[in-house]
Amino acid sequence: MATEVHYHDYLQLDKILNAQFPESDKQKLPAHDEMLFIVIHQVYELWFKQLHYESDSVVEIMKKPALNDNSPELQTVVHRLNRMVIILRVLVHQIDIMETMTPMDFLDFRDMLRPASGFQSWQFKELEAKLGLKFEQRHGKEYYTAQLRKEHVAVIKEAEGSMSLLDLLNVWLERMPFFNEEENWENFSVHNKVEGIHSFWTEYRYQYANSLAEAEKNNLQFFDEIFLNQQPITSSRQQSLSSASSRSALFIMLYRGYPMLQLPFQLLNALLEIDEQLSLWRYRHMNMVHRMIGTRIGTGGSTGKDYLKAAADKHYIFKEIAQLNSFLIERRKLPALPSDMEKRLGFVHL
Ligand code: HEM
């Protein structure tokens, strides 16, 4: 007969509640706030674990050769990404608790921790890599792994070498099933048609160009580079989204009112929200560090606040989606879609 499940055993509380060993106790120099410092870091690491769990499951779904956009799968992806957003919000707010520790409280035990630092949180760095942060985009390049154990560097390198969420997003967007031969675009009004480019995009480009102020005219060059570039993605292009994907993402943003595009829009939005919460965390962590240690170097030996500021500015993962907002036009100027395409974007597929 199976033994009864008990709360204490089920949650392995023996292990978790007996895993706090303040250095200040070991050195018999009591520092009250070290317990808080340990517990809060452990809680963060547990949430990081959950973030990995959710993001791995999303990657598994999106890795399928044909993620079925018409099945519950896409809804599951969006639901789990939104859960990650809520967890990240909690992580941002936990800094409030950490900040109840004053700089003098921290000094009571800070030197006992050297050279340990949050910098050695491999789970955090692995998560960035799984989401899509590439080695080349990291502030300090090799330095970011300099203080990690060999086995943890291997974990991060493996994540960097695998398909990230951003890579899978690119594949999914490239598959977006519009602008093929099924729609009847014959009566679609087109200005300045360009050979080889679908007439929707030449029309959109025309409307976009007309919406630009004199000082913004350069944007048209960026528009062509992002949306009409026929070159494949290479590392030298420093881009993760191809032109075809960027067009799909922009189309989703523009026509998100249609039922078929609502979930895809929520997916893009959740990714932007993940970036925003990660960045909020970085800024709040950085300000806390400034308040706690001023301009002194970190226990991990970095320049402290300056390092964190540079990482915060550089480590946006889904910035290519965020930048698409520069290419939106007013709703009333949007090209009207052919009626058979409108039907395909609706609830009823006639
Ligand atoms: C008194 C509180 C804290 C201070 C003074 C502090 C200080 C620092 C400093 C100075 C760095 C830069 C690396 C170094 O030289 O050490 C750093 C990095 C980091 N810390 Fe903290 N930290 C604190 C709390 C936390 C907490 C609660 C977490 C939660 C896990 C955390 C996670 C991290 C992470 C993940 C990094 C690496 C960031 C990156 O490389 O982009 N820190 N911290």
PDB file of N, CA and C in Angstrom, residues 106 110-111 113-120 125 139 143-144 146-148 289 293 295-308:
ATOM      1  N   PHE A 106      24.309  45.518   5.904  1.00  0.00           N
ATOM      2  CA  PHE A 106      24.995  44.703   4.907  1.00  0.00           C
ATOM      3  C   PHE A 106      26.494  44.626   5.223  1.00  0.00           C
ATOM      4  N   ARG A 110      29.155  41.654   4.697  1.00  0.00           N
ATOM      5  CA  ARG A 110      29.479  41.694   3.269  1.00  0.00           C
ATOM      6  C   ARG A 110      30.858  41.091   2.954  1.00  0.00           C
ATOM      7  N   ASP A 111      31.863  41.481   3.702  1.00  0.00           N
ATOM      8  CA  ASP A 111      33.212  41.016   3.375  1.00  0.00           C
ATOM      9  C   ASP A 111      33.390  39.515   3.580  1.00  0.00           C
ATOM     10  N   LEU A 113      31.512  37.351   2.439  1.00  0.00           N
ATOM     11  CA  LEU A 113      30.949  36.629   1.275  1.00  0.00           C
ATOM     12  C   LEU A 113      31.898  36.540   0.085  1.00  0.00           C
ATOM     13  N   ARG A 114      32.907  37.413   0.068  1.00  0.00           N
ATOM     14  CA  ARG A 114      33.776  37.439  -1.106  1.00  0.00           C
ATOM     15  C   ARG A 114      34.345  36.062  -1.451  1.00  0.00           C
ATOM     16  N   PRO A 115      34.503  35.692  -2.696  1.00  0.00           N
ATOM     17  CA  PRO A 115      34.089  36.406  -3.906  1.00  0.00           C
ATOM     18  C   PRO A 115      32.709  35.965  -4.410  1.00  0.00           C
ATOM     19  N   ALA A 116      31.850  35.459  -3.509  1.00  0.00           N
ATOM     20  CA  ALA A 116      30.515  35.035  -3.985  1.00  0.00           C
ATOM     21  C   ALA A 116      29.726  36.260  -4.442  1.00  0.00           C
ATOM     22  N   SER A 117      28.868  36.071  -5.447  1.00  0.00           N
ATOM     23  CA  SER A 117      28.066  37.178  -5.969  1.00  0.00           C
ATOM     24  C   SER A 117      26.928  36.619  -6.811  1.00  0.00           C
ATOM     25  N   GLY A 118      25.853  37.400  -6.924  1.00  0.00           N
ATOM     26  CA  GLY A 118      24.728  37.025  -7.786  1.00  0.00           C
ATOM     27  C   GLY A 118      25.202  36.834  -9.226  1.00  0.00           C
ATOM     28  N   PHE A 119      26.357  37.393  -9.502  1.00  0.00           N
ATOM     29  CA  PHE A 119      27.011  37.241 -10.786  1.00  0.00           C
ATOM     30  C   PHE A 119      27.230  35.768 -11.130  1.00  0.00           C
ATOM     31  N   GLN A 120      27.291  34.950 -10.093  1.00  0.00           N
ATOM     32  CA  GLN A 120      27.524  33.511 -10.304  1.00  0.00           C
ATOM     33  C   GLN A 120      26.216  32.745 -10.425  1.00  0.00           C
ATOM     34  N   LYS A 125      21.711  33.422 -15.944  1.00  0.00           N
ATOM     35  CA  LYS A 125      22.368  33.576 -17.247  1.00  0.00           C
ATOM     36  C   LYS A 125      21.859  32.540 -18.257  1.00  0.00           C
ATOM     37  N   HIS A 139      27.249  42.121 -22.460  1.00  0.00           N
ATOM     38  CA  HIS A 139      28.203  43.123 -22.029  1.00  0.00           C
ATOM     39  C   HIS A 139      29.385  42.400 -21.394  1.00  0.00           C
ATOM     40  N   TYR A 143      33.759  37.830 -19.932  1.00  0.00           N
ATOM     41  CA  TYR A 143      33.734  38.179 -18.512  1.00  0.00           C
ATOM     42  C   TYR A 143      32.486  37.642 -17.813  1.00  0.00           C
ATOM     43  N   TYR A 144      31.378  37.534 -18.578  1.00  0.00           N
ATOM     44  CA  TYR A 144      30.132  37.163 -17.908  1.00  0.00           C
ATOM     45  C   TYR A 144      30.148  35.743 -17.367  1.00  0.00           C
ATOM     46  N   ALA A 146      33.243  34.445 -16.434  1.00  0.00           N
ATOM     47  CA  ALA A 146      34.574  34.312 -15.837  1.00  0.00           C
ATOM     48  C   ALA A 146      34.521  33.735 -14.423  1.00  0.00           C
ATOM     49  N   GLN A 147      33.434  33.988 -13.713  1.00  0.00           N
ATOM     50  CA  GLN A 147      33.415  33.570 -12.313  1.00  0.00           C
ATOM     51  C   GLN A 147      32.561  32.335 -12.073  1.00  0.00           C
ATOM     52  N   LEU A 148      32.156  31.708 -13.169  1.00  0.00           N
ATOM     53  CA  LEU A 148      31.296  30.538 -13.001  1.00  0.00           C
ATOM     54  C   LEU A 148      32.128  29.261 -12.984  1.00  0.00           C
ATOM     55  N   VAL A 289      21.892  48.248  -5.565  1.00  0.00           N
ATOM     56  CA  VAL A 289      23.337  48.067  -5.402  1.00  0.00           C
ATOM     57  C   VAL A 289      23.996  49.419  -5.137  1.00  0.00           C
ATOM     58  N   ILE A 293      26.144  49.831  -1.853  1.00  0.00           N
ATOM     59  CA  ILE A 293      27.627  49.849  -1.835  1.00  0.00           C
ATOM     60  C   ILE A 293      28.202  51.089  -2.522  1.00  0.00           C
ATOM     61  N   THR A 295      29.811  53.413  -4.953  1.00  0.00           N
ATOM     62  CA  THR A 295      30.584  53.169  -6.177  1.00  0.00           C
ATOM     63  C   THR A 295      31.679  52.123  -5.931  1.00  0.00           C
ATOM     64  N   ARG A 296      31.576  51.384  -4.830  1.00  0.00           N
ATOM     65  CA  ARG A 296      32.596  50.355  -4.575  1.00  0.00           C
ATOM     66  C   ARG A 296      32.386  49.166  -5.522  1.00  0.00           C
ATOM     67  N   ILE A 297      33.448  48.371  -5.690  1.00  0.00           N
ATOM     68  CA  ILE A 297      33.301  47.223  -6.591  1.00  0.00           C
ATOM     69  C   ILE A 297      32.438  46.147  -5.930  1.00  0.00           C
ATOM     70  N   GLY A 298      31.855  45.282  -6.763  1.00  0.00           N
ATOM     71  CA  GLY A 298      30.983  44.242  -6.221  1.00  0.00           C
ATOM     72  C   GLY A 298      31.781  43.116  -5.579  1.00  0.00           C
ATOM     73  N   THR A 299      31.094  42.276  -4.794  1.00  0.00           N
ATOM     74  CA  THR A 299      31.814  41.140  -4.187  1.00  0.00           C
ATOM     75  C   THR A 299      32.335  40.207  -5.283  1.00  0.00           C
ATOM     76  N   GLY A 300      31.679  40.262  -6.456  1.00  0.00           N
ATOM     77  CA  GLY A 300      32.128  39.432  -7.573  1.00  0.00           C
ATOM     78  C   GLY A 300      33.262  40.092  -8.348  1.00  0.00           C
ATOM     79  N   GLY A 301      33.674  41.307  -7.906  1.00  0.00           N
ATOM     80  CA  GLY A 301      34.836  41.956  -8.502  1.00  0.00           C
ATOM     81  C   GLY A 301      34.532  42.829  -9.700  1.00  0.00           C
ATOM     82  N   SER A 302      33.246  42.998 -10.088  1.00  0.00           N
ATOM     83  CA  SER A 302      32.949  43.867 -11.233  1.00  0.00           C
ATOM     84  C   SER A 302      32.969  45.311 -10.766  1.00  0.00           C
ATOM     85  N   THR A 303      32.777  46.231 -11.736  1.00  0.00           N
ATOM     86  CA  THR A 303      32.742  47.649 -11.365  1.00  0.00           C
ATOM     87  C   THR A 303      31.437  47.973 -10.642  1.00  0.00           C
ATOM     88  N   GLY A 304      30.680  46.951 -10.298  1.00  0.00           N
ATOM     89  CA  GLY A 304      29.444  47.169  -9.529  1.00  0.00           C
ATOM     90  C   GLY A 304      28.376  47.841 -10.357  1.00  0.00           C
ATOM     91  N   LYS A 305      27.951  49.033  -9.933  1.00  0.00           N
ATOM     92  CA  LYS A 305      26.820  49.699 -10.572  1.00  0.00           C
ATOM     93  C   LYS A 305      27.070  49.917 -12.072  1.00  0.00           C
ATOM     94  N   ASP A 306      28.309  50.300 -12.441  1.00  0.00           N
ATOM     95  CA  ASP A 306      28.574  50.596 -13.860  1.00  0.00           C
ATOM     96  C   ASP A 306      28.400  49.351 -14.725  1.00  0.00           C
ATOM     97  N   TYR A 307      28.884  48.214 -14.201  1.00  0.00           N
ATOM     98  CA  TYR A 307      28.711  46.965 -14.943  1.00  0.00           C
ATOM     99  C   TYR A 307      27.220  46.676 -15.128  1.00  0.00           C
ATOM    100  N   LEU A 308      26.477  46.811 -14.030  1.00  0.00           N
ATOM    101  CA  LEU A 308      25.049  46.459 -14.071  1.00  0.00           C
ATOM    102  C   LEU A 308      24.290  47.392 -15.008  1.00  0.00           C
TER     103      LEU A 308
END
